C-alpha positions as CSV (number, residue, x, y, z in Angstrom):
1,Q,-82.2,38.1,20.0
2,V,-82.5,39.5,16.5
3,Q,-82.4,43.1,15.7
4,V,-83.8,44.6,12.6
5,V,-83.1,48.3,11.6
6,E,-84.4,50.1,8.6
7,S,-82.8,53.3,7.1
8,G,-83.0,55.5,4.0
9,G,-86.3,57.1,4.3
10,G,-87.0,60.8,3.7
11,L,-88.7,63.3,1.6
12,V,-88.7,63.1,-2.2
13,Q,-90.8,64.7,-5.0
14,P,-93.1,62.8,-7.1
15,G,-91.3,60.8,-9.9
16,G,-88.2,60.7,-7.7
17,S,-86.2,57.7,-6.4
18,L,-85.3,56.4,-3.0
19,K,-83.5,53.4,-1.7
20,L,-84.4,51.8,1.6
21,S,-82.1,49.4,3.5
22,C,-82.5,46.9,6.4
23,V,-79.9,45.1,8.4
24,A,-80.6,42.1,10.6
25,S,-78.2,41.3,13.5
26,G,-77.9,39.2,16.6
27,S,-78.5,35.6,17.0
28,I,-79.0,34.7,13.4
29,F,-78.7,31.1,12.2
30,S,-80.6,31.4,8.9
31,I,-82.8,34.0,7.5
32,N,-85.4,32.4,5.2
33,I,-87.4,35.4,4.0
34,M,-86.9,39.1,4.1
35,E,-89.9,41.4,3.3
36,W,-90.9,45.1,3.0
37,Y,-94.2,46.3,4.2
38,R,-95.8,49.8,4.4
39,Q,-98.5,51.3,6.5
40,V,-100.4,54.5,6.4
41,P,-101.9,55.7,9.7
42,G,-105.4,54.3,10.1
43,K,-104.9,51.7,7.4
44,E,-103.9,48.1,7.2
45,R,-100.3,47.3,6.8
46,E,-99.6,46.0,3.3
47,L,-97.0,43.9,1.7
48,V,-94.7,45.6,-0.7
49,A,-92.2,43.0,-1.7
50,T,-90.7,39.8,-0.5
51,I,-87.5,37.9,-1.3
52,T,-86.5,34.3,-0.3
53,K,-82.9,33.2,0.6
54,S,-82.6,31.8,-3.0
55,G,-83.5,35.0,-4.5
56,T,-87.2,34.5,-5.5
57,T,-89.1,37.8,-5.4
58,N,-92.7,38.8,-5.1
59,Y,-94.2,42.3,-5.5
60,A,-97.6,43.9,-5.0
61,D,-99.1,44.2,-8.5
62,S,-99.3,47.9,-8.4
63,L,-95.6,48.2,-7.5
64,K,-94.1,45.8,-9.8
65,G,-91.9,47.6,-12.4
66,R,-91.2,50.6,-10.0
67,F,-89.8,48.9,-7.0
68,T,-87.0,46.3,-6.8
69,I,-86.1,44.1,-3.7
70,S,-82.7,42.6,-3.3
71,R,-80.7,40.9,-0.5
72,D,-77.1,40.1,0.5
73,N,-77.2,36.9,2.5
74,A,-73.6,37.3,3.6
75,K,-74.5,40.7,5.2
76,N,-78.0,39.8,6.3
77,T,-79.3,42.9,4.5
78,V,-82.3,43.6,2.1
79,S,-82.8,46.8,0.1
80,L,-85.7,48.3,-1.7
81,Q,-85.1,50.4,-4.7
82,M,-88.1,52.7,-5.3
83,N,-88.5,54.6,-8.6
84,A,-91.2,56.8,-10.1
85,L,-92.5,57.6,-6.6
86,K,-96.0,58.7,-6.3
87,P,-97.8,60.6,-3.4
88,E,-99.8,57.4,-2.6
89,D,-96.4,55.7,-1.9
90,T,-96.2,57.9,1.2
91,A,-96.1,55.6,4.3
92,V,-94.0,54.1,7.0
93,Y,-91.9,51.3,5.5
94,Y,-91.2,48.3,7.7
95,C,-88.8,45.5,7.2
96,R,-89.7,41.9,8.4
97,V,-87.2,39.1,8.8
98,T,-88.1,35.5,9.2
99,N,-85.2,33.7,11.0
100,V,-84.5,30.1,12.0
101,N,-82.4,29.8,15.1
102,S,-79.8,27.1,15.9
103,G,-82.5,25.0,17.6
104,G,-84.6,24.9,14.5
105,Y,-87.3,27.3,15.7
106,E,-88.6,29.9,13.3
107,Y,-89.3,33.5,14.4
108,Q,-90.3,36.8,12.8
109,Y,-88.9,40.2,13.7
110,W,-90.0,43.7,12.7
111,G,-87.9,46.7,12.3
112,Q,-88.8,50.1,13.8
113,G,-90.1,51.5,10.4
114,T,-88.7,54.4,8.3
115,Q,-90.9,57.3,7.0
116,V,-91.1,57.9,3.2
117,T,-92.9,61.0,2.2
118,V,-93.6,61.8,-1.5
119,S,-94.7,65.3,-2.0
120,S,-94.0,68.5,-4.0
């Protein structure tokens, strides 16, 4: 009932910047949390950043200062601004949305992912 779509991935050189976007649509009543994760093949998916409806943010320690998460509640979107990118940032980046429907039930939805490659 809720669709999540990421965009903005691509190839960038080390030290460059990239901005990812995620849009949620469908049967949305209230989105509590929006998050960005990333995953390298063969490794565990890791949390990159999270943001609550009120705007409280949380980042992985190694990324704080380089990445910035933001959201637009009216548009049900979340963005991830990535600066000073490193080769180790290469991964598939996923958006996760936690939604409460009109019946008061909470569900989490994943996007399909967008590839980010940092290489010279």
